[in-house]
Coordinates of C-alpha atoms and ligand atoms in Angstrom, one line a residue:
M1 CA 106.4 141.9 132.5
S2 CA 105.7 138.3 131.3
T3 CA 106.5 135.3 133.5
K4 CA 108.0 132.4 131.6
L5 CA 106.7 129.1 132.8
A6 CA 109.1 126.5 131.5
I7 CA 110.3 123.1 132.8
N8 CA 114.0 122.7 132.9
L9 CA 114.3 119.1 131.7
H10 CA 118.0 118.8 132.6
K11 CA 117.3 119.7 136.3
L12 CA 114.2 117.5 136.4
A13 CA 116.1 114.6 135.0
R14 CA 119.0 115.1 137.4
F15 CA 116.5 115.2 140.3
T16 CA 114.7 112.1 139.1
N17 CA 117.9 110.1 138.5
T18 CA 119.2 111.0 142.0
A19 CA 115.8 110.6 143.7
I20 CA 115.1 107.1 142.4
P21 CA 118.1 105.3 144.1
I22 CA 117.7 107.4 147.3
F23 CA 114.0 106.5 147.5
T24 CA 114.8 102.9 146.9
L25 CA 117.4 102.9 149.7
L26 CA 115.0 104.7 152.1
S27 CA 112.3 102.2 151.2
F28 CA 114.7 99.3 151.9
L29 CA 115.7 100.8 155.3
A30 CA 112.0 101.3 156.2
G31 CA 111.3 97.7 155.3
W32 CA 114.2 96.6 157.4
R33 CA 113.6 98.8 160.4
I34 CA 109.9 99.8 160.5
S35 CA 107.7 97.3 158.7
F36 CA 108.3 94.4 156.3
Y37 CA 105.5 95.8 154.2
F38 CA 107.7 98.6 152.9
H39 CA 109.5 95.9 150.8
F40 CA 106.4 95.8 148.6
L41 CA 107.6 99.2 147.5
T42 CA 111.3 98.3 147.6
V43 CA 111.0 95.6 145.0
P44 CA 109.5 97.7 142.2
M45 CA 111.9 100.6 143.1
I46 CA 114.9 98.3 142.7
G47 CA 113.5 97.3 139.3
L48 CA 113.0 101.0 138.4
T49 CA 116.6 101.8 139.5
L50 CA 118.0 99.0 137.4
I51 CA 116.0 100.0 134.3
N52 CA 117.1 103.6 134.8
Y53 CA 120.8 102.6 135.0
Y54 CA 120.4 100.5 132.0
Y55 CA 119.0 103.5 130.0
L56 CA 121.7 105.8 131.3
F57 CA 124.8 103.6 131.1
A58 CA 124.3 100.3 129.2
Q59 CA 122.1 100.9 126.1
R60 CA 123.5 103.0 123.2
N61 CA 120.6 103.2 120.8
H62 CA 118.6 106.1 122.2
S63 CA 120.5 109.3 123.0
L64 CA 117.5 110.7 124.8
L65 CA 117.4 107.8 127.3
R66 CA 121.2 108.0 127.6
N67 CA 121.0 111.6 128.6
F68 CA 117.8 111.8 130.6
G69 CA 117.2 108.2 131.8
I70 CA 113.7 107.0 132.5
L71 CA 112.2 110.5 132.1
G72 CA 113.0 110.3 128.4
Q73 CA 110.6 107.3 128.2
G74 CA 107.8 109.8 128.9
R75 CA 108.4 111.4 125.6
Y76 CA 108.3 108.1 123.7
M77 CA 105.1 107.1 125.5
L78 CA 103.3 110.4 124.8
E79 CA 104.5 110.3 121.2
S80 CA 103.1 106.8 120.7
L81 CA 99.8 107.9 122.2
G82 CA 99.8 111.1 120.1
P83 CA 97.7 109.8 117.2
E84 CA 95.0 108.5 119.6
L85 CA 95.0 111.6 121.7
R86 CA 94.7 113.8 118.6
Q87 CA 92.0 111.6 117.1
Y88 CA 89.9 111.4 120.2
L89 CA 90.5 114.7 121.9
Y90 CA 92.2 117.4 119.9
S91 CA 91.6 117.2 116.2
G92 CA 88.8 119.2 114.7
D93 CA 86.0 117.5 112.8
T94 CA 87.4 118.5 109.5
E95 CA 91.1 118.2 110.2
E96 CA 92.3 114.6 110.0
R97 CA 93.7 112.8 107.0
P98 CA 93.1 110.8 104.9
F99 CA 89.5 111.1 106.0
N100 CA 88.3 113.6 108.6
R101 CA 85.7 112.9 111.2
T102 CA 82.8 114.3 109.2
E103 CA 83.7 112.2 106.2
R104 CA 84.0 109.1 108.3
A105 CA 80.8 109.9 110.2
E106 CA 78.9 110.2 107.0
V107 CA 79.9 106.6 106.0
Y108 CA 79.2 105.3 109.5
R109 CA 75.7 106.8 109.4
K110 CA 75.0 105.4 106.0
A111 CA 76.2 102.0 107.1
N112 CA 74.0 102.1 110.2
N113 CA 71.0 103.3 108.1
V114 CA 70.9 106.5 110.1
D115 CA 69.8 109.7 108.3
S116 CA 73.0 111.5 107.2
A117 CA 71.4 115.0 107.0
S118 CA 73.4 117.7 108.7
S119 CA 72.2 120.8 110.4
F120 CA 73.0 124.5 110.5
G121 CA 75.5 124.6 107.7
S122 CA 78.5 123.2 106.0
Q123 CA 81.7 122.7 107.9
N124 CA 83.8 123.1 104.8
D125 CA 85.5 126.4 104.0
F126 CA 83.4 128.3 101.5
D127 CA 86.3 130.2 100.1
A128 CA 85.1 129.5 96.5
T129 CA 88.0 127.3 95.6
E130 CA 86.0 124.1 95.7
V131 CA 84.6 122.3 92.6
K132 CA 80.9 122.1 92.9
L133 CA 78.0 120.5 91.0
R134 CA 76.0 123.0 89.0
H135 CA 72.4 122.2 89.8
S136 CA 69.7 122.8 87.2
L137 CA 67.1 125.6 87.5
F138 CA 64.6 122.8 86.7
P139 CA 65.4 119.7 88.8
I140 CA 63.7 116.5 87.6
S141 CA 61.7 114.2 89.8
K142 CA 62.8 110.6 90.7
E143 CA 60.3 109.0 88.4
N144 CA 62.2 110.4 85.5
L145 CA 65.5 108.8 86.4
L146 CA 66.7 105.9 84.3
P147 CA 67.7 102.7 86.0
Y148 CA 71.5 102.3 86.3
R149 CA 72.9 99.7 83.9
L150 CA 76.5 99.3 82.8
T151 CA 77.4 96.3 80.7
F152 CA 81.0 95.4 80.5
G153 CA 82.1 93.6 77.3
E154 CA 79.2 94.7 75.2
E155 CA 81.5 96.7 72.9
R156 CA 83.2 93.5 71.9
G157 CA 80.0 91.6 71.5
I158 CA 81.2 88.7 73.7
Q159 CA 78.9 86.1 75.2
K160 CA 79.7 86.5 78.8
T161 CA 79.1 90.2 79.3
Y162 CA 78.6 91.5 82.8
T163 CA 75.9 94.1 83.7
L164 CA 76.4 96.2 86.8
T165 CA 73.2 97.4 88.3
V166 CA 74.7 99.4 91.2
P167 CA 77.4 101.9 90.3
F168 CA 79.5 101.2 93.5
I169 CA 82.2 98.6 93.3
I170 CA 84.3 97.2 96.2
S171 CA 87.7 98.1 95.0
G172 CA 90.5 95.5 95.0
M173 CA 91.6 94.4 98.5
S174 CA 93.3 91.0 98.8
Y175 CA 92.9 88.3 101.4
G176 CA 96.2 89.1 103.1
A177 CA 95.7 92.8 103.2
L178 CA 92.3 92.1 104.8
G179 CA 91.5 89.3 107.2
K180 CA 89.0 86.6 106.2
S181 CA 86.2 88.0 108.4
A182 CA 86.4 91.4 106.7
I183 CA 86.5 89.7 103.2
R184 CA 83.5 87.6 104.0
S185 CA 81.6 90.6 105.5
L186 CA 82.2 92.7 102.4
A187 CA 81.4 89.8 100.0
R188 CA 78.2 88.9 101.8
G189 CA 77.1 92.5 102.0
I190 CA 77.7 93.3 98.4
A191 CA 75.9 90.1 97.3
Q192 CA 72.8 91.5 99.0
T193 CA 72.9 94.6 96.8
G194 CA 73.7 92.8 93.5
G195 CA 76.9 94.7 93.3
L196 CA 80.5 93.7 92.4
M197 CA 83.6 93.0 94.5
N198 CA 87.2 93.1 93.2
T199 CA 89.4 90.3 94.8
G200 CA 92.6 92.4 94.9
E201 CA 95.8 90.7 94.0
G202 CA 95.9 88.0 96.6
G203 CA 95.6 84.9 94.5
Y204 CA 93.0 82.3 94.7
P205 CA 89.9 84.1 96.2
K206 CA 89.0 81.4 98.7
Y207 CA 87.0 83.6 101.1
H208 CA 85.5 85.8 98.4
L209 CA 84.1 82.7 96.8
M210 CA 82.4 81.6 100.0
E211 CA 79.8 84.3 99.9
N212 CA 78.4 84.0 96.4
C213 CA 78.9 87.5 95.2
D214 CA 80.0 88.6 91.8
L215 CA 83.7 89.0 91.5
A216 CA 86.3 90.8 89.4
F217 CA 89.4 88.7 89.8
Q218 CA 92.5 90.9 89.9
I219 CA 95.9 90.0 88.3
G220 CA 98.6 91.9 90.0
T221 CA 102.2 92.1 88.9
A222 CA 103.1 89.0 91.0
K223 CA 100.2 87.1 89.3
F224 CA 99.3 85.3 92.6
G225 CA 97.0 82.5 91.7
V226 CA 97.7 82.5 87.9
R227 CA 101.5 82.5 87.8
Q228 CA 104.0 80.3 86.1
E229 CA 107.4 79.6 87.6
D230 CA 109.0 82.4 85.6
G231 CA 106.5 85.0 86.8
T232 CA 104.5 85.1 83.6
L233 CA 100.9 84.3 83.1
D234 CA 99.7 80.7 83.3
D235 CA 96.9 80.6 80.7
Q236 CA 95.5 77.4 82.0
R237 CA 95.2 78.5 85.6
L238 CA 93.5 81.8 84.5
A239 CA 91.1 79.8 82.3
D240 CA 90.2 77.6 85.3
L241 CA 89.6 80.5 87.5
A242 CA 87.6 82.4 84.9
A243 CA 85.4 79.4 84.5
K244 CA 84.1 79.7 88.0
D245 CA 80.5 81.1 88.0
Q246 CA 81.2 83.9 90.5
V247 CA 84.2 85.2 88.6
R248 CA 82.6 87.6 86.2
L249 CA 85.4 89.9 85.1
I250 CA 89.2 90.1 85.1
E251 CA 91.2 93.2 86.1
L252 CA 94.8 93.5 85.1
K253 CA 96.5 95.8 87.5
L254 CA 99.2 97.9 85.8
S255 CA 99.6 100.2 88.8
Q256 CA 97.9 101.5 91.9
G257 CA 97.4 105.1 93.1
A258 CA 99.2 104.7 96.4
K259 CA 102.3 103.2 94.9
P260 CA 102.4 103.5 91.1
G261 CA 105.6 102.2 89.7
K262 CA 106.1 99.9 92.7
G263 CA 104.7 96.4 93.1
G264 CA 102.3 95.3 95.8
M265 CA 103.7 94.7 99.2
L266 CA 102.7 92.3 102.0
P267 CA 104.6 92.6 105.2
K268 CA 105.9 89.4 106.8
E269 CA 103.8 90.0 109.9
K270 CA 100.7 89.3 107.8
I271 CA 101.8 86.1 106.0
T272 CA 100.1 83.2 107.7
A273 CA 100.6 79.6 106.6
E274 CA 97.4 79.7 104.6
I275 CA 98.3 83.0 102.9
S276 CA 101.7 81.6 102.1
E277 CA 100.0 78.6 100.4
L278 CA 97.4 80.6 98.5
R279 CA 99.9 83.0 97.1
G280 CA 102.8 80.6 96.7
V281 CA 105.2 82.7 98.8
P282 CA 107.5 81.9 101.7
M283 CA 106.7 82.8 105.3
G284 CA 108.9 85.0 107.4
Q285 CA 109.8 87.6 104.8
D286 CA 108.1 90.6 103.2
V287 CA 106.6 89.8 99.8
V288 CA 107.3 92.6 97.3
S289 CA 105.7 92.2 93.8
P290 CA 107.6 93.2 90.7
T291 CA 107.1 96.8 89.5
H292 CA 105.5 95.7 86.2
H293 CA 104.3 92.7 84.3
P294 CA 107.1 91.1 82.2
E295 CA 104.5 90.8 79.4
C296 CA 104.0 94.6 79.4
E297 CA 107.3 96.1 78.2
D298 CA 105.9 98.7 75.9
Y299 CA 102.6 100.0 74.4
H300 CA 102.4 97.3 71.8
S301 CA 103.0 94.3 74.2
T302 CA 100.6 95.8 76.8
V303 CA 97.7 96.0 74.4
A304 CA 98.5 92.5 73.1
F305 CA 98.6 91.1 76.7
I306 CA 95.2 92.6 77.5
R307 CA 93.8 90.9 74.4
R308 CA 95.4 87.6 75.4
I309 CA 93.7 87.7 78.8
Q310 CA 90.4 88.5 77.0
E311 CA 90.9 85.5 74.7
V312 CA 91.9 83.1 77.5
S313 CA 89.3 84.1 80.0
H314 CA 86.3 84.8 77.6
L315 CA 85.3 87.4 80.2
P316 CA 85.3 91.2 80.2
V317 CA 88.8 92.4 81.0
G318 CA 89.8 95.8 82.3
I319 CA 93.0 97.4 83.4
K320 CA 93.7 99.5 86.5
L321 CA 96.2 102.2 86.5
C322 CA 97.3 105.4 88.2
M323 CA 98.0 108.2 85.7
G324 CA 101.6 109.4 85.5
D325 CA 102.2 111.3 82.3
P326 CA 98.9 111.9 80.4
R327 CA 100.9 111.8 77.2
Q328 CA 101.8 108.2 77.9
F329 CA 98.1 107.4 78.5
A330 CA 97.2 109.0 75.2
E331 CA 99.9 106.9 73.5
L332 CA 98.5 103.8 75.0
V333 CA 95.0 104.7 73.7
A334 CA 96.5 105.4 70.3
E335 CA 98.1 101.9 70.4
M336 CA 94.7 100.3 71.3
K337 CA 93.3 102.1 68.3
R338 CA 96.1 100.9 66.0
Q339 CA 95.6 97.3 67.1
D340 CA 91.8 97.9 67.2
S341 CA 91.8 96.2 70.6
F342 CA 90.5 97.7 73.8
P343 CA 90.2 96.6 77.4
D344 CA 86.5 96.5 78.4
W345 CA 87.2 99.2 81.0
I346 CA 89.9 101.3 82.5
T347 CA 90.0 102.0 86.2
I348 CA 91.7 105.3 87.0
D349 CA 93.1 105.1 90.5
G350 CA 94.1 108.5 92.0
A351 CA 97.4 109.0 93.8
E352 CA 95.4 109.7 96.9
G353 CA 94.3 106.0 97.0
G354 CA 94.8 103.7 99.9
T355 CA 97.0 100.7 100.4
G356 CA 97.7 97.9 102.8
A357 CA 101.4 98.9 102.8
A358 CA 103.6 101.1 100.7
P359 CA 106.7 103.3 101.1
K360 CA 105.8 106.8 102.3
A361 CA 107.4 108.6 99.4
F362 CA 105.2 106.7 97.0
I363 CA 102.0 107.3 99.0
D364 CA 102.8 111.0 99.3
R365 CA 104.5 112.0 96.1
V366 CA 104.0 109.7 93.2
G367 CA 101.2 109.8 90.6
M368 CA 98.4 112.2 89.6
P369 CA 95.4 112.8 91.9
L370 CA 92.2 111.4 90.7
F371 CA 90.2 114.3 89.4
P372 CA 92.8 115.7 86.9
A373 CA 93.8 112.2 86.0
L374 CA 90.2 111.2 85.2
K375 CA 89.7 114.4 83.2
S376 CA 92.8 113.6 81.2
A377 CA 91.7 110.0 80.6
Q378 CA 88.3 111.1 79.5
D379 CA 89.8 113.8 77.2
A380 CA 92.3 111.3 75.7
L381 CA 89.5 108.8 74.9
V382 CA 87.2 111.4 73.5
S383 CA 89.8 113.1 71.3
A384 CA 90.9 109.7 70.0
G385 CA 87.3 109.1 69.1
V386 CA 87.2 105.8 71.1
R387 CA 85.3 106.8 74.3
Q388 CA 82.4 104.5 73.3
R389 CA 84.8 101.5 73.1
L390 CA 85.1 101.0 76.8
K391 CA 84.0 102.0 80.3
L392 CA 85.7 104.2 82.8
V393 CA 85.8 103.4 86.5
A394 CA 87.2 105.9 89.1
S395 CA 88.7 105.4 92.5
G396 CA 90.5 107.5 95.0
K397 CA 88.8 108.8 98.2
L398 CA 85.4 108.6 96.6
I399 CA 83.7 107.5 99.7
N400 CA 80.8 109.9 99.9
P401 CA 78.2 111.2 97.3
G402 CA 79.7 114.7 97.2
S403 CA 83.0 113.5 95.7
Q404 CA 81.4 110.7 93.7
I405 CA 79.1 113.0 91.7
I406 CA 82.2 115.1 90.7
A407 CA 83.8 111.9 89.4
F408 CA 80.7 111.0 87.4
C409 CA 80.8 114.5 85.8
L410 CA 84.4 114.0 84.9
G411 CA 83.6 110.9 82.9
A412 CA 83.3 108.0 85.3
D413 CA 80.8 105.3 84.5
A414 CA 81.2 103.6 87.9
I415 CA 82.9 104.3 91.2
A416 CA 85.2 101.9 93.1
T417 CA 86.1 102.4 96.7
A418 CA 88.1 100.4 99.1
R419 CA 88.3 102.5 102.2
G420 CA 84.6 103.6 102.0
F421 CA 83.7 99.9 102.3
M422 CA 86.3 99.4 105.1
L423 CA 84.7 102.3 107.0
S424 CA 81.3 100.8 106.4
I425 CA 82.3 97.7 108.4
G426 CA 83.8 99.6 111.2
C427 CA 87.3 100.8 110.2
I428 CA 88.4 103.5 112.7
Q429 CA 91.3 104.7 110.5
A430 CA 93.9 103.4 113.0
M431 CA 96.4 103.4 110.1
Q432 CA 97.8 100.0 111.1
C433 CA 96.8 98.0 107.9
G434 CA 100.3 96.7 107.4
S435 CA 101.1 95.5 110.9
N436 CA 98.5 92.9 111.7
T437 CA 97.4 94.9 114.7
C438 CA 94.2 96.6 113.3
P439 CA 92.2 97.2 116.5
V440 CA 88.9 96.3 114.8
G441 CA 90.3 93.2 113.1
I442 CA 89.6 94.3 109.5
T443 CA 93.2 94.1 108.3
S444 CA 94.4 91.6 110.9
H445 CA 94.8 87.8 110.9
N446 CA 95.0 87.6 114.7
P447 CA 91.9 85.7 115.8
K448 CA 91.7 87.7 119.0
L449 CA 91.2 90.9 116.9
E450 CA 89.1 89.3 114.1
R451 CA 86.6 88.1 116.7
G452 CA 85.3 91.7 116.9
I453 CA 83.8 91.2 113.5
D454 CA 80.3 89.8 113.3
I455 CA 80.0 88.9 109.6
A456 CA 76.2 89.0 109.4
D457 CA 76.0 92.4 111.1
K458 CA 78.8 93.9 109.0
A459 CA 77.3 92.5 105.8
L460 CA 74.1 94.4 106.6
R461 CA 76.1 97.6 107.0
V462 CA 77.8 97.1 103.6
A463 CA 74.3 96.8 102.0
N464 CA 73.0 99.8 103.9
Y465 CA 76.0 101.9 102.7
V466 CA 75.4 100.9 99.1
H467 CA 71.7 101.7 99.3
S468 CA 72.3 105.0 100.9
L469 CA 74.8 105.9 98.3
E470 CA 72.3 105.0 95.6
H471 CA 69.7 107.1 97.2
D472 CA 71.9 110.2 97.4
L473 CA 73.2 109.7 93.9
D474 CA 69.6 109.7 92.7
E475 CA 68.9 113.0 94.5
L476 CA 72.0 114.6 93.1
L477 CA 71.1 113.5 89.6
C478 CA 67.6 115.0 90.0
A479 CA 69.2 118.3 91.2
A480 CA 71.5 118.3 88.2
G481 CA 68.6 117.7 85.9
A482 CA 70.2 114.5 84.5
R483 CA 68.4 111.2 84.2
C484 CA 71.4 109.0 84.6
V485 CA 75.2 109.4 85.2
R486 CA 75.8 109.2 81.4
E487 CA 74.0 112.5 81.0
L488 CA 76.4 114.2 83.4
S489 CA 79.4 116.0 81.9
F490 CA 82.2 118.5 82.7
D491 CA 79.6 121.3 82.0
H492 CA 77.8 120.2 85.1
L493 CA 80.8 121.4 87.2
Y494 CA 81.5 124.7 88.7
V495 CA 85.3 125.0 88.6
P496 CA 86.1 128.2 90.3
N497 CA 89.6 129.5 89.6
E498 CA 92.6 129.3 87.5
T499 CA 94.6 127.1 89.9
L500 CA 91.9 124.5 89.9
L501 CA 91.2 124.9 86.2
Y502 CA 94.8 124.2 85.3
P503 CA 94.7 120.4 85.8
F504 CA 91.2 120.1 84.4
A505 CA 92.1 122.2 81.4
H506 CA 95.2 120.2 80.7
R507 CA 94.9 118.9 77.1
I508 CA 97.1 116.2 75.7
Ligands
FMN1 C1 93.9 97.6 102.8 C2 94.0 97.9 101.3 C3 94.4 96.9 100.4 C4 94.4 97.2 99.1 N1 94.8 96.2 98.2 C5 94.8 96.4 96.9 C6 95.0 95.3 96.0 O1 95.2 94.2 96.3 N2 95.0 95.6 94.6 C7 94.7 96.9 94.2 O2 94.6 97.1 93.0 N3 94.5 97.9 95.0 C8 94.5 97.7 96.4 N4 94.2 98.7 97.2 C9 93.8 100.0 96.7 C10 92.3 100.2 96.5 O3 91.8 99.1 95.7 C11 91.9 101.5 95.8 O4 92.4 101.5 94.5 C12 92.4 102.7 96.6 O5 92.4 102.5 98.0 C13 91.5 103.9 96.3 O6 90.3 103.8 96.8 P1 89.8 104.4 98.2 O7 90.4 105.8 98.2 O8 88.3 104.4 98.1 O9 90.3 103.6 99.2 C14 94.1 98.5 98.6 C15 93.7 99.5 99.5 C16 93.6 99.2 100.8 C17 93.2 100.3 101.7

C-alpha cells in the first residue's frame, strides 16, 4: 500500500490566512501586557496582514493571489528563481540551451588560456546521429599547413581589399545591444589578434573606433548612422564613414538568424541619451527597425543596391542573411550573375543565431538552421558556376572548434560568432540581454553593472580565445589531412543517416 504525501494547498492557505491576523493580534497583546519589545514583531506582522488582505480582496490581476493570499507569492518567487536554481543546481552539464555547461566551459577555458582537454570520454550521446569530421588515415603535420589568408574584394580587383589573417570574426553586435565596456573589451582584444569586428547595426561606431581594431561597418534596415530622413541610404554619410581608416568593410544586413523578416529591436530600457543621439531615435520607446530596406524590393533592386554601396564606399561589401527558401537564394544568385555584380561575401546566419531582443516566435520558428542553409548556399553558388566570385562567412552557434570545422567543410571561408565572444568576456548566459539588467554588465548600460568589466583583462581573454580557436583549427586540419580550410569539403564529413542527410542533400 503506497502512502501519498501531498500538501493540500487550500487547507494550508486557509490556515495561513487565519493564522496571520491571529498571530498579529497575539503579538500586539503581548507587547501591550508582557513586554514592549513584542511590538518589534507586531509592526511587521501588521504589514504582512495588510499585504495579505490586499492580495485577497483588493487586487484583481492575479487569480492565484486572490485565491491563496500571500502563500501564492511563494510560487511566483520560486518561479522567478527557477532559471538560476536549474542552472546552478539541477541542470546536467549537457542539458541547457542555447549553450550547455560543457560548451560554455570550453569557451571560458580557452579565454582563460587553460588547457581545454577533457578526460575519460565524450559527454555527447554517441547514437551515431551526429555529423562528424572524417579524419585522414594519413594526418599531416603542422609544418605543412598553409597560413590562413582571405582577401575580400580581390574578385573585383578593387584597391582597398581587406585580408583576414584569422578566420574568426566578431559577429555584429551594436553599441546599444552591448554596453560600451563590452564593446571596448571586444574591440581591444580582437585588435591584439589582427582580427575583424563587425559593428552591428547601431550607427556611428564611437566605442568600436576607440580601440583601433579593423571594423566591418554594418548597415541594418534602419540604416542607423547612414540614414536620410526618408529611411533610405545617405550616400555622403556612408562615404564619410567608409573613409575612416579603421572601417575596412561594409556589411548590408538583409536579415538575421534570430529574427529573419523582422527588423532589429532595441527595447526602451536600453536607450540612453547617448544611444538616442548616435542612432537618431527618441528615448522612452522601443525602437523597431523596418523589416527590409526600401531599396531592396526585389532581386534586381537588391543586387543594384549592393553595387551602389560598393561604388559609394570603395570598400569590400558583403551581405548578411538568414536562409528562408533556398530557391529564393538561388534566384538572387542568378540575378547577380545576370547583372555580373556580386557582393564580396555573403554571411549565412543560422536560425539558431542569437539576438539582443526578438519575438519568441521568430527566435524559435523562423528561418533555416545554419548547416543545411550553408550547404544550400554553397550548392547554389557552385551550380551557378560563381563560387569563386565571393566568400562565404558562416554564423550560428559556432562557438567551439567542433562545430566550426563542420561549417568549414560545408563551404565557409570564415566563421563569425557573437555569443562565443560574449562568453569569452564572461557572459554567464543569464538571458537578460534585452532588459539592461545583465548581471555581468555585458549587455547593460547601468554603470553599477558595467563596473564589473575590466577592459584590459577582458581584452586579453578575447585574444586568448581567438588563439586557442586557431590552435584547435590547425589540429583538426592536420587530422583531416587538409592544409587549409579551402581544402576541406563536404566529403570530409560523415553524415550518418537519412534524416540528417535530407537537409544536406537538398538540391535547388
Ligand atoms: C546581444 C546580441 C546583439 C546582436 N546584434 C546584432 C546586430 O546588431 N546585427 C546583426 O546582424 N546581428 C546581431 N546579432 C546576431 C549575431 O551577430 C549573430 O549573427 C548571431 O548571434 C549568431 O552568432 P552566434 O550564434 O555565434 O551568437 C546580435 C546577437 C546578440 C547575441
